[in-house]
mmCIF file of C-alpha atoms and ligand atoms in Angstrom:
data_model
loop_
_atom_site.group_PDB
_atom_site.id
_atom_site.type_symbol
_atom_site.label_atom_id
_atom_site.label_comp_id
_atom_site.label_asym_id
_atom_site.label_seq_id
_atom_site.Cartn_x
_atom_site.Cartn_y
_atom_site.Cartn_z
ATOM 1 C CA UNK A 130 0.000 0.000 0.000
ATOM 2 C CA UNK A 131 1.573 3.509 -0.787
ATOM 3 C CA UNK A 132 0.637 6.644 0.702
ATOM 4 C CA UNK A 133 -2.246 8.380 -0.750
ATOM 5 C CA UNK A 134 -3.389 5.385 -2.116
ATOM 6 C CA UNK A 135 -7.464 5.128 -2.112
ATOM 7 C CA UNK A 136 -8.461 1.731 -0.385
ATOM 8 C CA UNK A 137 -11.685 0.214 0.529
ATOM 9 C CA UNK A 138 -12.403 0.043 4.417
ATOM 10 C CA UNK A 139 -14.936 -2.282 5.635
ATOM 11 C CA UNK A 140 -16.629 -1.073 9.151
ATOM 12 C CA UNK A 141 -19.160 -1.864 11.581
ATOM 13 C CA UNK A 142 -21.113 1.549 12.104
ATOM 14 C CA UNK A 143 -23.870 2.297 14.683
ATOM 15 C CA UNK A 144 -27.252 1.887 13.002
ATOM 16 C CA UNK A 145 -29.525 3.464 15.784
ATOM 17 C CA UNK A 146 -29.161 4.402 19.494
ATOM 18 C CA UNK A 147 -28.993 1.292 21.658
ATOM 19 C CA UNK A 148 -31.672 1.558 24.337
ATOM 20 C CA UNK A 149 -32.233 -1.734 26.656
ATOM 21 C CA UNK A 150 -30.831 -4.813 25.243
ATOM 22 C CA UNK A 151 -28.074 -4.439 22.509
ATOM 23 C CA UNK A 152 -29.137 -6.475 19.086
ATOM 24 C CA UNK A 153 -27.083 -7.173 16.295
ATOM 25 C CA UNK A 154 -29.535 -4.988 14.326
ATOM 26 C CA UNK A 155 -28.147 -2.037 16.044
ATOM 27 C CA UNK A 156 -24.949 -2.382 14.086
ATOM 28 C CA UNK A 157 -24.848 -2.689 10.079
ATOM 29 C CA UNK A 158 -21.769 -3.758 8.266
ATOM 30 C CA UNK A 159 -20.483 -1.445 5.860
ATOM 31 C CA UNK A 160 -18.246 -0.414 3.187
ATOM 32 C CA UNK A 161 -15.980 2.780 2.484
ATOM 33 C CA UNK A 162 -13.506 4.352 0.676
ATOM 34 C CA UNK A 163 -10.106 6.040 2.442
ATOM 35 C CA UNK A 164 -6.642 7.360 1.652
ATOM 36 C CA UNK A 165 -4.009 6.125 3.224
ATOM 37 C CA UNK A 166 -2.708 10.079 3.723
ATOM 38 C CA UNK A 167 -3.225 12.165 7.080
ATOM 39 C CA UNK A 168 -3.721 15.873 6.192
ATOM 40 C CA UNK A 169 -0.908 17.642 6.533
ATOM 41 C CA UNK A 170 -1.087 20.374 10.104
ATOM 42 C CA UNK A 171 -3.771 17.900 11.211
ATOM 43 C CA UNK A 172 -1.619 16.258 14.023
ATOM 44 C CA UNK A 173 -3.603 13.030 13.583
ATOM 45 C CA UNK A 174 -2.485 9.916 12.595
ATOM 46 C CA UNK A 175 -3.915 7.390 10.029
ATOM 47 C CA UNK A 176 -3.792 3.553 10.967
ATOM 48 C CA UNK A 177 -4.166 0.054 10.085
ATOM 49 C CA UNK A 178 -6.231 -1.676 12.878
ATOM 50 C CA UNK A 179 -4.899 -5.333 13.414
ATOM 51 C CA UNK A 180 -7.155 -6.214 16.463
ATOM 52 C CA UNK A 181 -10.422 -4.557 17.919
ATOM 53 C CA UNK A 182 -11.175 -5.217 21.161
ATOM 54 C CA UNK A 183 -15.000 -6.527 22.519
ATOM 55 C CA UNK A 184 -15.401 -4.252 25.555
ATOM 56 C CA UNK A 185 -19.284 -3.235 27.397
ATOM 57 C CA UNK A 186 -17.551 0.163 27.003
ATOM 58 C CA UNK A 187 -18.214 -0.146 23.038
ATOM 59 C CA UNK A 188 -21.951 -0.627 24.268
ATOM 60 C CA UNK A 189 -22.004 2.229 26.328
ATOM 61 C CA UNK A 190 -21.034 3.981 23.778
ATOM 62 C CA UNK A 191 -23.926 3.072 21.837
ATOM 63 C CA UNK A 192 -26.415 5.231 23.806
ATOM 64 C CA UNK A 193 -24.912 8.133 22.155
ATOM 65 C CA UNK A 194 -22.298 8.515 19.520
ATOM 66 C CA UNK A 195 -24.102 9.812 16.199
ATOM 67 C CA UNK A 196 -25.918 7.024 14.410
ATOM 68 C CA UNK A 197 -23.900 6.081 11.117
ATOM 69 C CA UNK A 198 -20.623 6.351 12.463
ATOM 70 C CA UNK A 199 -17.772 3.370 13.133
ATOM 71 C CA UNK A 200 -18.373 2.360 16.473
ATOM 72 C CA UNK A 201 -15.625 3.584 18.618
ATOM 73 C CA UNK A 202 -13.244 1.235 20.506
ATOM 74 C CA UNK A 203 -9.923 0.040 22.007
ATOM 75 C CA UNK A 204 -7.738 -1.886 19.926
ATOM 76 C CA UNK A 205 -4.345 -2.417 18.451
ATOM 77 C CA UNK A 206 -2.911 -1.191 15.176
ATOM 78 C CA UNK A 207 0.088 -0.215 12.796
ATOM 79 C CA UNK A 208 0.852 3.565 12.073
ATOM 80 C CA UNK A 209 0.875 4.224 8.329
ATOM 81 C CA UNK A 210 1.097 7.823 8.121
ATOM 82 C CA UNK A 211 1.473 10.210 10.974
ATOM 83 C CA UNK A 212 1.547 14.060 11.362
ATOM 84 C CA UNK A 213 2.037 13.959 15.440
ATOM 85 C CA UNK A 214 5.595 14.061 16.322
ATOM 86 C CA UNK A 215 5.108 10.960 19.149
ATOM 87 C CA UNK A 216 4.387 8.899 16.367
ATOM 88 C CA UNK A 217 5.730 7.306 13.405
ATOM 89 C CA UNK A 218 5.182 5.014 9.801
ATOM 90 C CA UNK A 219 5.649 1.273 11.282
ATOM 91 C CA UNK A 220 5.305 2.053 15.323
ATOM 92 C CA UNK A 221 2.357 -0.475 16.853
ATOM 93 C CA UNK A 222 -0.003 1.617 18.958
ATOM 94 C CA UNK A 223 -2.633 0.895 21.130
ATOM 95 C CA UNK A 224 -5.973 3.137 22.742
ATOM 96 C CA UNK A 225 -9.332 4.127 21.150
ATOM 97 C CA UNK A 226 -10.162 3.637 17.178
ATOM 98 C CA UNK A 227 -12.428 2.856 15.308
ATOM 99 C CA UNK A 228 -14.167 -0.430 14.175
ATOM 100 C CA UNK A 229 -12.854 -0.306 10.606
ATOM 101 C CA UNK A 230 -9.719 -1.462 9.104
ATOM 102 C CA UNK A 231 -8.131 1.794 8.394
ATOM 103 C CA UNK A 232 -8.573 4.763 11.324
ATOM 104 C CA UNK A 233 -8.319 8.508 11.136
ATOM 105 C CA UNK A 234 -6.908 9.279 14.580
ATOM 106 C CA UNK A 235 -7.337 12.773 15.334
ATOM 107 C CA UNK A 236 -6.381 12.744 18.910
ATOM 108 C CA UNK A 237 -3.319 10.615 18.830
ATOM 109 C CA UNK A 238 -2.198 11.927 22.370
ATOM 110 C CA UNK A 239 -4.590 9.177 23.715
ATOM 111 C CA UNK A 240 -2.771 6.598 21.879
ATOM 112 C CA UNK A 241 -0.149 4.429 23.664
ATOM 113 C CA UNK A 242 3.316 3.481 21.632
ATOM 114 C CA UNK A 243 3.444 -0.481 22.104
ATOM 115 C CA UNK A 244 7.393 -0.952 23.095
ATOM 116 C CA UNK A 245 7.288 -5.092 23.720
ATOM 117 C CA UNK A 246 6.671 -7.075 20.493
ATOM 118 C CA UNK A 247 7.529 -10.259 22.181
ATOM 119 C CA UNK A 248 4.024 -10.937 23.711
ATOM 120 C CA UNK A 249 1.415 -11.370 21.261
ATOM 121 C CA UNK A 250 0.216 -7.592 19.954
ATOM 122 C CA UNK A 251 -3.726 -9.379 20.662
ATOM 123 C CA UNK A 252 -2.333 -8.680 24.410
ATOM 124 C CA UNK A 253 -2.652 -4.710 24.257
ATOM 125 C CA UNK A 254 -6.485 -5.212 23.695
ATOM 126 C CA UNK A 255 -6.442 -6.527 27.244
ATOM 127 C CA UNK A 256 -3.855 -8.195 29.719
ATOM 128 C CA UNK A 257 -1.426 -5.283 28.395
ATOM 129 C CA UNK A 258 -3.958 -2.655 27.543
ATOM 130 C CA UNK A 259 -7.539 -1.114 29.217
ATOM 131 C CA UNK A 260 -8.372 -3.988 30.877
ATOM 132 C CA UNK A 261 -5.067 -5.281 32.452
ATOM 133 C CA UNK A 262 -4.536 -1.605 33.989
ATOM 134 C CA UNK A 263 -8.019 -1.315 34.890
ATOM 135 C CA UNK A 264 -7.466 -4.323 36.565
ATOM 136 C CA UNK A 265 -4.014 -3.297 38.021
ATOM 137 C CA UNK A 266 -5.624 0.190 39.398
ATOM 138 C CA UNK A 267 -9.247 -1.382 40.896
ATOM 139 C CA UNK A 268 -7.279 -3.596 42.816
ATOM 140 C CA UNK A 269 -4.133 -2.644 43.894
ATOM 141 C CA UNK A 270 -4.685 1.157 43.871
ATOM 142 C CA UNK A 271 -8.021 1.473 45.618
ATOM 143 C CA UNK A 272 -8.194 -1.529 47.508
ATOM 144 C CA UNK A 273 -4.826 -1.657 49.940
ATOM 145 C CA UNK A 274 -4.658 -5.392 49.227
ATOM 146 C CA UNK A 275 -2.557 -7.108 51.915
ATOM 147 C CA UNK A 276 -1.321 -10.629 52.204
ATOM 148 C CA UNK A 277 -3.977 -12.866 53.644
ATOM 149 C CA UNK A 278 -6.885 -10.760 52.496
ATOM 150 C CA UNK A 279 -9.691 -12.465 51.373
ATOM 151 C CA UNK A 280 -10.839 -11.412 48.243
ATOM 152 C CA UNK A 281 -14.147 -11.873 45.824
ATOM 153 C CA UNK A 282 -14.191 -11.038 42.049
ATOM 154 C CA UNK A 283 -17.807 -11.019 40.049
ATOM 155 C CA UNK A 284 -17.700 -12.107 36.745
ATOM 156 C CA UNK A 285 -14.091 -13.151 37.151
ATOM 157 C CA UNK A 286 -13.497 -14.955 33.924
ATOM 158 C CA UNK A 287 -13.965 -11.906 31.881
ATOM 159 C CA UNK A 288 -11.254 -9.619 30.440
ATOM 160 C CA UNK A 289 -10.561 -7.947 33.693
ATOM 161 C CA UNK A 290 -11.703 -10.246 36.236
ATOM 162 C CA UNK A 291 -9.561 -13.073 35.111
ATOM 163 C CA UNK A 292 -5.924 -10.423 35.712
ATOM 164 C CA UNK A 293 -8.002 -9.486 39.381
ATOM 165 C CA UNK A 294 -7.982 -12.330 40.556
ATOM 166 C CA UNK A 295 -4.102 -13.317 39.011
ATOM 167 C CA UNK A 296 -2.776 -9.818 40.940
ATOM 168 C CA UNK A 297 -4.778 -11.063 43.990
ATOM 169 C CA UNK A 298 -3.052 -14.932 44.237
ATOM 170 C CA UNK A 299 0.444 -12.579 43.089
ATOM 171 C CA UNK A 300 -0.235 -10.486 46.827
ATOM 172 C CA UNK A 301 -1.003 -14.049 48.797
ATOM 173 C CA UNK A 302 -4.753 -13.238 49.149
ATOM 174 C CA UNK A 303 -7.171 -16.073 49.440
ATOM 175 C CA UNK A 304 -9.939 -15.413 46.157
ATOM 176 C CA UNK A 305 -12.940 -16.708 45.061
ATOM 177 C CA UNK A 306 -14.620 -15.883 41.737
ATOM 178 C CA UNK A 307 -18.137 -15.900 40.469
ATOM 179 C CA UNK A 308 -18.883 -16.826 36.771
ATOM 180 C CA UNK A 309 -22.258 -18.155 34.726
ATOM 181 C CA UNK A 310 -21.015 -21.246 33.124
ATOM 182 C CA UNK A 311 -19.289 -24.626 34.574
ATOM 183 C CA UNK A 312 -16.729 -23.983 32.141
ATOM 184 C CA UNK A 313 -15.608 -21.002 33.260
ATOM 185 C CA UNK A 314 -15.716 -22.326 37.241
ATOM 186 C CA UNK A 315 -12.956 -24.728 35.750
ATOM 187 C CA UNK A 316 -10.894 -22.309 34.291
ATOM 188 C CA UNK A 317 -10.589 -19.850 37.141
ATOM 189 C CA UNK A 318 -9.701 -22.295 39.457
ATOM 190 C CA UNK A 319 -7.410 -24.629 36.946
ATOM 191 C CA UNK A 320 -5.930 -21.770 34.817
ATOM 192 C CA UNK A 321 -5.861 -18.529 36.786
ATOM 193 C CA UNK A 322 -5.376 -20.313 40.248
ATOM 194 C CA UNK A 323 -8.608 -19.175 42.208
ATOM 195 C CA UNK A 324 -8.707 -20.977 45.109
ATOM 196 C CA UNK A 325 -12.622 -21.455 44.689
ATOM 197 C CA UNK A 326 -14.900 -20.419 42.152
ATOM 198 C CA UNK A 327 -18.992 -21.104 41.784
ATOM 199 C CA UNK A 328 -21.420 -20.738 39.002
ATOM 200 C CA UNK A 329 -23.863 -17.917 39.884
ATOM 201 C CA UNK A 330 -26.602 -19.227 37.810
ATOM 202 C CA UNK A 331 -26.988 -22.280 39.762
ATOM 203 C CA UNK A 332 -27.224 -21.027 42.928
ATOM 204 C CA UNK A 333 -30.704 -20.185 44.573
ATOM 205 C CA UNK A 334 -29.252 -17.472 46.906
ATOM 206 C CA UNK A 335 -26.241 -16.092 46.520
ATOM 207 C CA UNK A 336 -26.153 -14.502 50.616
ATOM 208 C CA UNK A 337 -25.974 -17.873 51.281
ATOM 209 C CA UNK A 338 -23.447 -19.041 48.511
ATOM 210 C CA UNK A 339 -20.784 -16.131 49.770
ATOM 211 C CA UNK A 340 -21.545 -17.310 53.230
ATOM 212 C CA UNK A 341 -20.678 -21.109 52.224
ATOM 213 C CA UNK A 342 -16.882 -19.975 50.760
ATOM 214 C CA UNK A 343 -16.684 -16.550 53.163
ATOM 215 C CA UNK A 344 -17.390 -18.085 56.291
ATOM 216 C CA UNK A 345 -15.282 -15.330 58.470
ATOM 217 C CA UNK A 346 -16.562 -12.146 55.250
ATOM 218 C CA UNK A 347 -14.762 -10.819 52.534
ATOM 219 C CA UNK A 348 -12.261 -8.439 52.857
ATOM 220 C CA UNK A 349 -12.042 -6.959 48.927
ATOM 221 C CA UNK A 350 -15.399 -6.952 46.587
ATOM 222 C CA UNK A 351 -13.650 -6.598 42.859
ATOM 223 C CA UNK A 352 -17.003 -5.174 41.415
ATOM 224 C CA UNK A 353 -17.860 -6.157 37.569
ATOM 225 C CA UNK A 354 -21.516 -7.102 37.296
ATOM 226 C CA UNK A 355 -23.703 -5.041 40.101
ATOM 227 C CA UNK A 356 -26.865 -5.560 41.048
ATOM 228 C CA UNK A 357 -27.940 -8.855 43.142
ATOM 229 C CA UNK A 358 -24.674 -9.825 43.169
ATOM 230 C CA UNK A 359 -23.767 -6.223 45.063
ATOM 231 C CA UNK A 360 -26.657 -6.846 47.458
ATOM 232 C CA UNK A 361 -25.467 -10.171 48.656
ATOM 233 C CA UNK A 362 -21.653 -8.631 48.575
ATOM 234 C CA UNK A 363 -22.951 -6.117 51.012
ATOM 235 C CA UNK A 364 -23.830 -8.685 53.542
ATOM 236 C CA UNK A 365 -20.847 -10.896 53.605
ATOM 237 C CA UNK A 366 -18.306 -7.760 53.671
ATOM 238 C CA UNK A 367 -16.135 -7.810 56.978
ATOM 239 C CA UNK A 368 -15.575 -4.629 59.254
ATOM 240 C CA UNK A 369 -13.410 -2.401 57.150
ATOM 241 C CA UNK A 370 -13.624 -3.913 53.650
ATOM 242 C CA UNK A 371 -13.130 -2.308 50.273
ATOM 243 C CA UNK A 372 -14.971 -2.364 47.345
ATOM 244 C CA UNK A 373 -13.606 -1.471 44.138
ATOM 245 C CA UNK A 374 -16.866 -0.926 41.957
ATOM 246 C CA UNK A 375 -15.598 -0.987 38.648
ATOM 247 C CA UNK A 376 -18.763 -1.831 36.283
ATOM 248 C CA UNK A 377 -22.297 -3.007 36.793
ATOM 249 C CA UNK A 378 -22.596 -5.587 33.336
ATOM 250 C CA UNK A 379 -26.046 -6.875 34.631
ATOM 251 C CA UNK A 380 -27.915 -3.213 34.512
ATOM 252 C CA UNK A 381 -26.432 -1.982 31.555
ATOM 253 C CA UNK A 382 -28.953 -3.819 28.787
ATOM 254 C CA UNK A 383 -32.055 -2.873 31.596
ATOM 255 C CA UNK A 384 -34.133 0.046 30.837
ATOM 256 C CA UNK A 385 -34.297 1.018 34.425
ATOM 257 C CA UNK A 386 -31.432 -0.010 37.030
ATOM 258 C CA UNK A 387 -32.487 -2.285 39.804
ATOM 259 C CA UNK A 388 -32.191 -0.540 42.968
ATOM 260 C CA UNK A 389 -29.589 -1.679 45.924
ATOM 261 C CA UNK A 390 -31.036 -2.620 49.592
ATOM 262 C CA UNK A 391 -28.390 -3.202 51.669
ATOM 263 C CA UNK A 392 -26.058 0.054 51.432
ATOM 264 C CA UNK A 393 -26.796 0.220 55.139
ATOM 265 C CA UNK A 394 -24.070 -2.465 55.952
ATOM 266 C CA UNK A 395 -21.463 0.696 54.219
ATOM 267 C CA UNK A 396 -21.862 2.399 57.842
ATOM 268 C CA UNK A 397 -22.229 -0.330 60.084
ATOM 269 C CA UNK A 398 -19.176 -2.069 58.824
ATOM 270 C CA UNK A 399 -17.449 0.997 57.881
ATOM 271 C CA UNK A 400 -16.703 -0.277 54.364
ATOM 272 C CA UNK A 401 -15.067 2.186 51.622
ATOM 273 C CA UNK A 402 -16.573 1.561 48.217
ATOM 274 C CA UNK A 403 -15.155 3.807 45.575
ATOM 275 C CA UNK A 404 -15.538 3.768 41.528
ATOM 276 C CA UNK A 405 -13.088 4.612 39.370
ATOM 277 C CA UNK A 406 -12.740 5.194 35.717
ATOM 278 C CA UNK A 407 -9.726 3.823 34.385
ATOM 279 C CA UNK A 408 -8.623 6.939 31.861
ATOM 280 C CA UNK A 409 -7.968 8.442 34.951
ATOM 281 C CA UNK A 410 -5.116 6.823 36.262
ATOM 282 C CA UNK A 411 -3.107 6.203 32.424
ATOM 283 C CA UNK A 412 -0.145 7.865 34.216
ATOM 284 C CA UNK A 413 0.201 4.558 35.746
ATOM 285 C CA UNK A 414 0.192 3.173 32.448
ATOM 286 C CA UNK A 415 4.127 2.536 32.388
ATOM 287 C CA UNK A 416 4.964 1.230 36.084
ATOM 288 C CA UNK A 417 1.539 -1.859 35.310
ATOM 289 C CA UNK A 418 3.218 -2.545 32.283
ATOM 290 C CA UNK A 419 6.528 -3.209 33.377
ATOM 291 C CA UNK A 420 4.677 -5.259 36.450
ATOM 292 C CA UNK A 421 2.944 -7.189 34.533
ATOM 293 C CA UNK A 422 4.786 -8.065 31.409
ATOM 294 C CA UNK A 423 7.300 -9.440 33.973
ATOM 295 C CA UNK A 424 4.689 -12.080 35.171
ATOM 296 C CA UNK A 425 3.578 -12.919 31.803
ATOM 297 C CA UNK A 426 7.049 -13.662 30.428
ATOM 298 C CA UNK A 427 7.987 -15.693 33.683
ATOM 299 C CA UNK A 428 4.366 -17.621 33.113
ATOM 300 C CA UNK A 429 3.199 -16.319 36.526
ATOM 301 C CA UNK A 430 0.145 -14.690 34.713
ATOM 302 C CA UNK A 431 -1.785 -15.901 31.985
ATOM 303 C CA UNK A 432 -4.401 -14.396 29.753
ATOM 304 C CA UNK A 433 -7.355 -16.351 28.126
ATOM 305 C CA UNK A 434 -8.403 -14.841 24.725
ATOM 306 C CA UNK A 435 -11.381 -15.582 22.237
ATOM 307 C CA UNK A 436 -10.188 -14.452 18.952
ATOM 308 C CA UNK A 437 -12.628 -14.434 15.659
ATOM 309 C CA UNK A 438 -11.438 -13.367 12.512
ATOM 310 C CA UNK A 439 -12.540 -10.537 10.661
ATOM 311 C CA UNK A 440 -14.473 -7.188 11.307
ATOM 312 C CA UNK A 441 -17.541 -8.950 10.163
ATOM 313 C CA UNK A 442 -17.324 -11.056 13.229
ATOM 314 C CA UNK A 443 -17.652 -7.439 15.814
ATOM 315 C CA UNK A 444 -21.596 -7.516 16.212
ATOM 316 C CA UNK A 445 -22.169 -11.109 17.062
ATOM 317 C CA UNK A 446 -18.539 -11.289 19.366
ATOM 318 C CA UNK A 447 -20.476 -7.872 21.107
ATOM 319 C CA UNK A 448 -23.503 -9.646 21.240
ATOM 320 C CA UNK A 449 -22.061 -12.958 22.791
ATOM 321 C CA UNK A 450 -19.900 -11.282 25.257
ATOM 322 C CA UNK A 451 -23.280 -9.624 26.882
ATOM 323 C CA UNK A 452 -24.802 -13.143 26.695
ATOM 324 C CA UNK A 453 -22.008 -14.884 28.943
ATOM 325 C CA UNK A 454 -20.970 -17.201 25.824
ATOM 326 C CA UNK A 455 -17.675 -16.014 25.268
ATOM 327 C CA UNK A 456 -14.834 -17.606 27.454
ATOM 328 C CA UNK A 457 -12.045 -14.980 27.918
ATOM 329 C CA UNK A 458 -11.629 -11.834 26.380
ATOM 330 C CA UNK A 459 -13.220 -11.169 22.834
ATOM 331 C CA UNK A 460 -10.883 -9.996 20.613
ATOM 332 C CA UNK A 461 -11.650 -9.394 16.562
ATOM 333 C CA UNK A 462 -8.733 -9.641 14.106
ATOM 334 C CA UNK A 463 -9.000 -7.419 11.393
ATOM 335 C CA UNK A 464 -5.665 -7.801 9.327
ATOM 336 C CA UNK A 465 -2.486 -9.206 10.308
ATOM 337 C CA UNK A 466 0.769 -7.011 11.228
HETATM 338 P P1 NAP B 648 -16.487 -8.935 31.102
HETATM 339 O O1 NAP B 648 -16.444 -9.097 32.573
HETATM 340 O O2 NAP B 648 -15.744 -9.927 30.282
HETATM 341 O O3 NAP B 648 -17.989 -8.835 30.643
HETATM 342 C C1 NAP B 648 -18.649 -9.848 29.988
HETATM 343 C C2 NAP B 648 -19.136 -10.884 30.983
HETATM 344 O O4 NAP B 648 -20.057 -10.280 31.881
HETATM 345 C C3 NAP B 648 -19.914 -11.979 30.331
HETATM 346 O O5 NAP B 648 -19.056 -12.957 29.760
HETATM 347 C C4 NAP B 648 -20.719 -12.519 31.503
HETATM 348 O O6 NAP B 648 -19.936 -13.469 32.199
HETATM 349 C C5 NAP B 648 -20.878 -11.297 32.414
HETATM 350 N N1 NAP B 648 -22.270 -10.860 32.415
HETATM 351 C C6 NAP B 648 -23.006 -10.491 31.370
HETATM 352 N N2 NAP B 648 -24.268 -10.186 31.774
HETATM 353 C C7 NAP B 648 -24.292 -10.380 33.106
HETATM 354 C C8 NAP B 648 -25.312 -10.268 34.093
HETATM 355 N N3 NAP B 648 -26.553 -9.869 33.779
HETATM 356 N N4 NAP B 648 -24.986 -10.538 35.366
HETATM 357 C C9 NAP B 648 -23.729 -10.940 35.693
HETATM 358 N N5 NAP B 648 -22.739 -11.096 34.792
HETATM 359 C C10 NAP B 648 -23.024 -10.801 33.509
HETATM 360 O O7 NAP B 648 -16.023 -7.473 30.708
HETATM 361 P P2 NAP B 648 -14.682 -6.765 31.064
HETATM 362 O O8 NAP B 648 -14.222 -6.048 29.870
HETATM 363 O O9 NAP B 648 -13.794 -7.700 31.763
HETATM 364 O O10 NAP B 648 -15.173 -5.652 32.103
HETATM 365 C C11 NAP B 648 -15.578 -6.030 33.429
HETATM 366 C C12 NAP B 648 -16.411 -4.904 34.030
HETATM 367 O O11 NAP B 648 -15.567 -3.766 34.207
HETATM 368 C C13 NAP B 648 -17.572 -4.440 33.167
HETATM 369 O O12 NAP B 648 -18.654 -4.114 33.994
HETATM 370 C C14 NAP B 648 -17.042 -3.181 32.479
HETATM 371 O O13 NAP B 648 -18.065 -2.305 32.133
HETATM 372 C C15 NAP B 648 -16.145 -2.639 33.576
HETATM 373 N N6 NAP B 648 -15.021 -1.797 33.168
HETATM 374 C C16 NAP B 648 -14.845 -0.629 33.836
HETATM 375 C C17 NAP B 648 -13.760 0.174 33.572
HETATM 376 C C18 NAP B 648 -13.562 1.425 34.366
HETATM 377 O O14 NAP B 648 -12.766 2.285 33.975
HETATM 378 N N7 NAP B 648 -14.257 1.563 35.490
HETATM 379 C C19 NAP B 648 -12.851 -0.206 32.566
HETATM 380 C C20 NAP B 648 -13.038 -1.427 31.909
HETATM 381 C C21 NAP B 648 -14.132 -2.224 32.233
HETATM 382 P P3 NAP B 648 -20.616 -14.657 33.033
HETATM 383 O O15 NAP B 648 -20.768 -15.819 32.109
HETATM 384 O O16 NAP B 648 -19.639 -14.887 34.112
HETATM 385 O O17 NAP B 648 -21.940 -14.149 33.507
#
């Protein structure tokens, strides 16, 4: 491909604000036409996108972006041509694009320069990227972990629960994860080294299924799902606990959020419970890295990816990772480096 060159672009744009559940129908698959040039004095930068990462964040983003745009998300992806001085032809970058093959960037400064080849570049969608640091900063920056801590992670087989509960065994805490499927009970606890895990779905109360593996309360709540789930939480936390609440997957396809009864237990038990939004702590983007990529090459942590081919494949991966059926994190692969 030369510069300037016109080249088709296949994308996945929004068809119609998403309201209540996400459908497949709220995406269409399209076709375009772009140069491979960035305008010159635009500071952008125009790239390839190699993988696209599945994230609920692309749903949120749903309720409002501008309906016939490419749905924006994280991802991975080769500079072709670049006007911003950070960047340059041939450097791997990672942050928010665009669910297309080829991506205007016009606020590179968000973008992060990829420095380590040696892991596979699929890894800066999540272990390495948004998730892994969201992970890194939910648990390690708001919840003082200490050794011997007992800890609970919801949905804990998903892109950032599964590195949660990883960081958790790294610190000598004692964790338990909740997932939907018997599948994924067997990974956390034969892959990621849970020392107990339970299927949510199967259990008739879930005050009394934190009770059966909390016996003496948990000390850190790793929030991903919200609502039931946060109400039994509440009544197993111990005097003094944290909660890092990080996302609430089960209200985000409602039309009305369920409301939470037992914030009471916050007082009596003097738990801090604190949300964060992960864009706000990218400073700390270079000290998780070097943490983590340490673990991964010594095989301390590992990462479980779902990886379909083609940008075809975005609105059904979306579409199973809200219906529980993806094990791992969905990742799409658009070209190849
Ligand atoms: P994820 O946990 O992999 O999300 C998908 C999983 O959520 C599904 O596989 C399913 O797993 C579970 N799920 C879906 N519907 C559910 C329901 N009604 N009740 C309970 N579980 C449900 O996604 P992720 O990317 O790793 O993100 C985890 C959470 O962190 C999300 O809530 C996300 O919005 C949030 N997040 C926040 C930030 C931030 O800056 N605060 C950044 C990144 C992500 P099961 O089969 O186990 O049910």
């Amino acid at each position: 491909m030369a510069k300037g060159e016109e080249v088709s672009n296949k994308q996945v744009l929004l068809r119609e604000h998403v309201h209540g559940a996400l459908k497949e129908t709220h995406m269409v698959y399209s076709t375009s036409t772009t140069h491979l040039e960035v305008p010159q004095g635009s500071k952008a930068i125009l790239v390839k996108n190699i993988y696209l990462a599945c994230d609920p964040y692309a749903r949120s983003l749903m309720t409002y972006i501008q309906p016939g745009m490419a749905i924006p998300g994280y991802g991975v992806a080769k500079v072709l041509d670049s006007d911003y001085p950070d960047f340059k032809e041939g450097d791997f970058v990672w942050g928010v694009t665009t669910w297309e093959e080829y991506s205007l960037i016009k606020e590179p400064e968000s973008m992060f320069k990829i420095h380590n080849t040696d892991v596979p570049l699929s890894y800066y969608t999540g272990i390495l990227g948004m998730p892994g640091l969201t992970a890194y900063v939910g648990f390690f920056e708001l919840c003082s972990p200490k050794k011997g801590d007992y800890v609970f992670v919801s949905s804990a087989s998903g892109g950032v629960g599964q590195i949660v509960g990883q960081f958790a065994k790294l610190m000598g805490c004692y964790v338990v994860g909740s997932a939907g499927s018997d599948d994924k009970v067997e990974l956390l606890k034969n892959k990621f080294g849970f020392d107990e895990a339970f299927n949510y779905k199967k259990e008739q109360d879930l005050d009394a299924a934190l009770k059966r593996y909390f016996p003496n309360g948990i000390d850190i709540y790793f929030e991903n799902v919200g609502g039931k789930m946060l109400d039994a939480v509440l009544l197993n936390m111990s005097l003094h606990g944290h909660i890092a609440t990080c996302g609430m997957i089960s209200q985000y396809n409602l039309e009305q959020p369920e409301g939470v009864h037992n914030l009471m237990n916050l007082i009596t038990k003097r738990i801090r419970m604190e949300g964060f939004v992960v864009s706000d702590y990218y400073h700390l983007y270079p000290k998780f890295v070097d943490f983590t990529l340490q673990y991964i090459k010594e095989g301390k942590v590992v990462y479980v990816e779902d990886i379909t081919e083609g940008i075809e494949s975005g609105p059904s991966a979306l579409i199973r990772l809200f219906a529980g059926h993806v094990v791992g994190k969905p990742v799409i692969r658009v070209s190849h480096e």
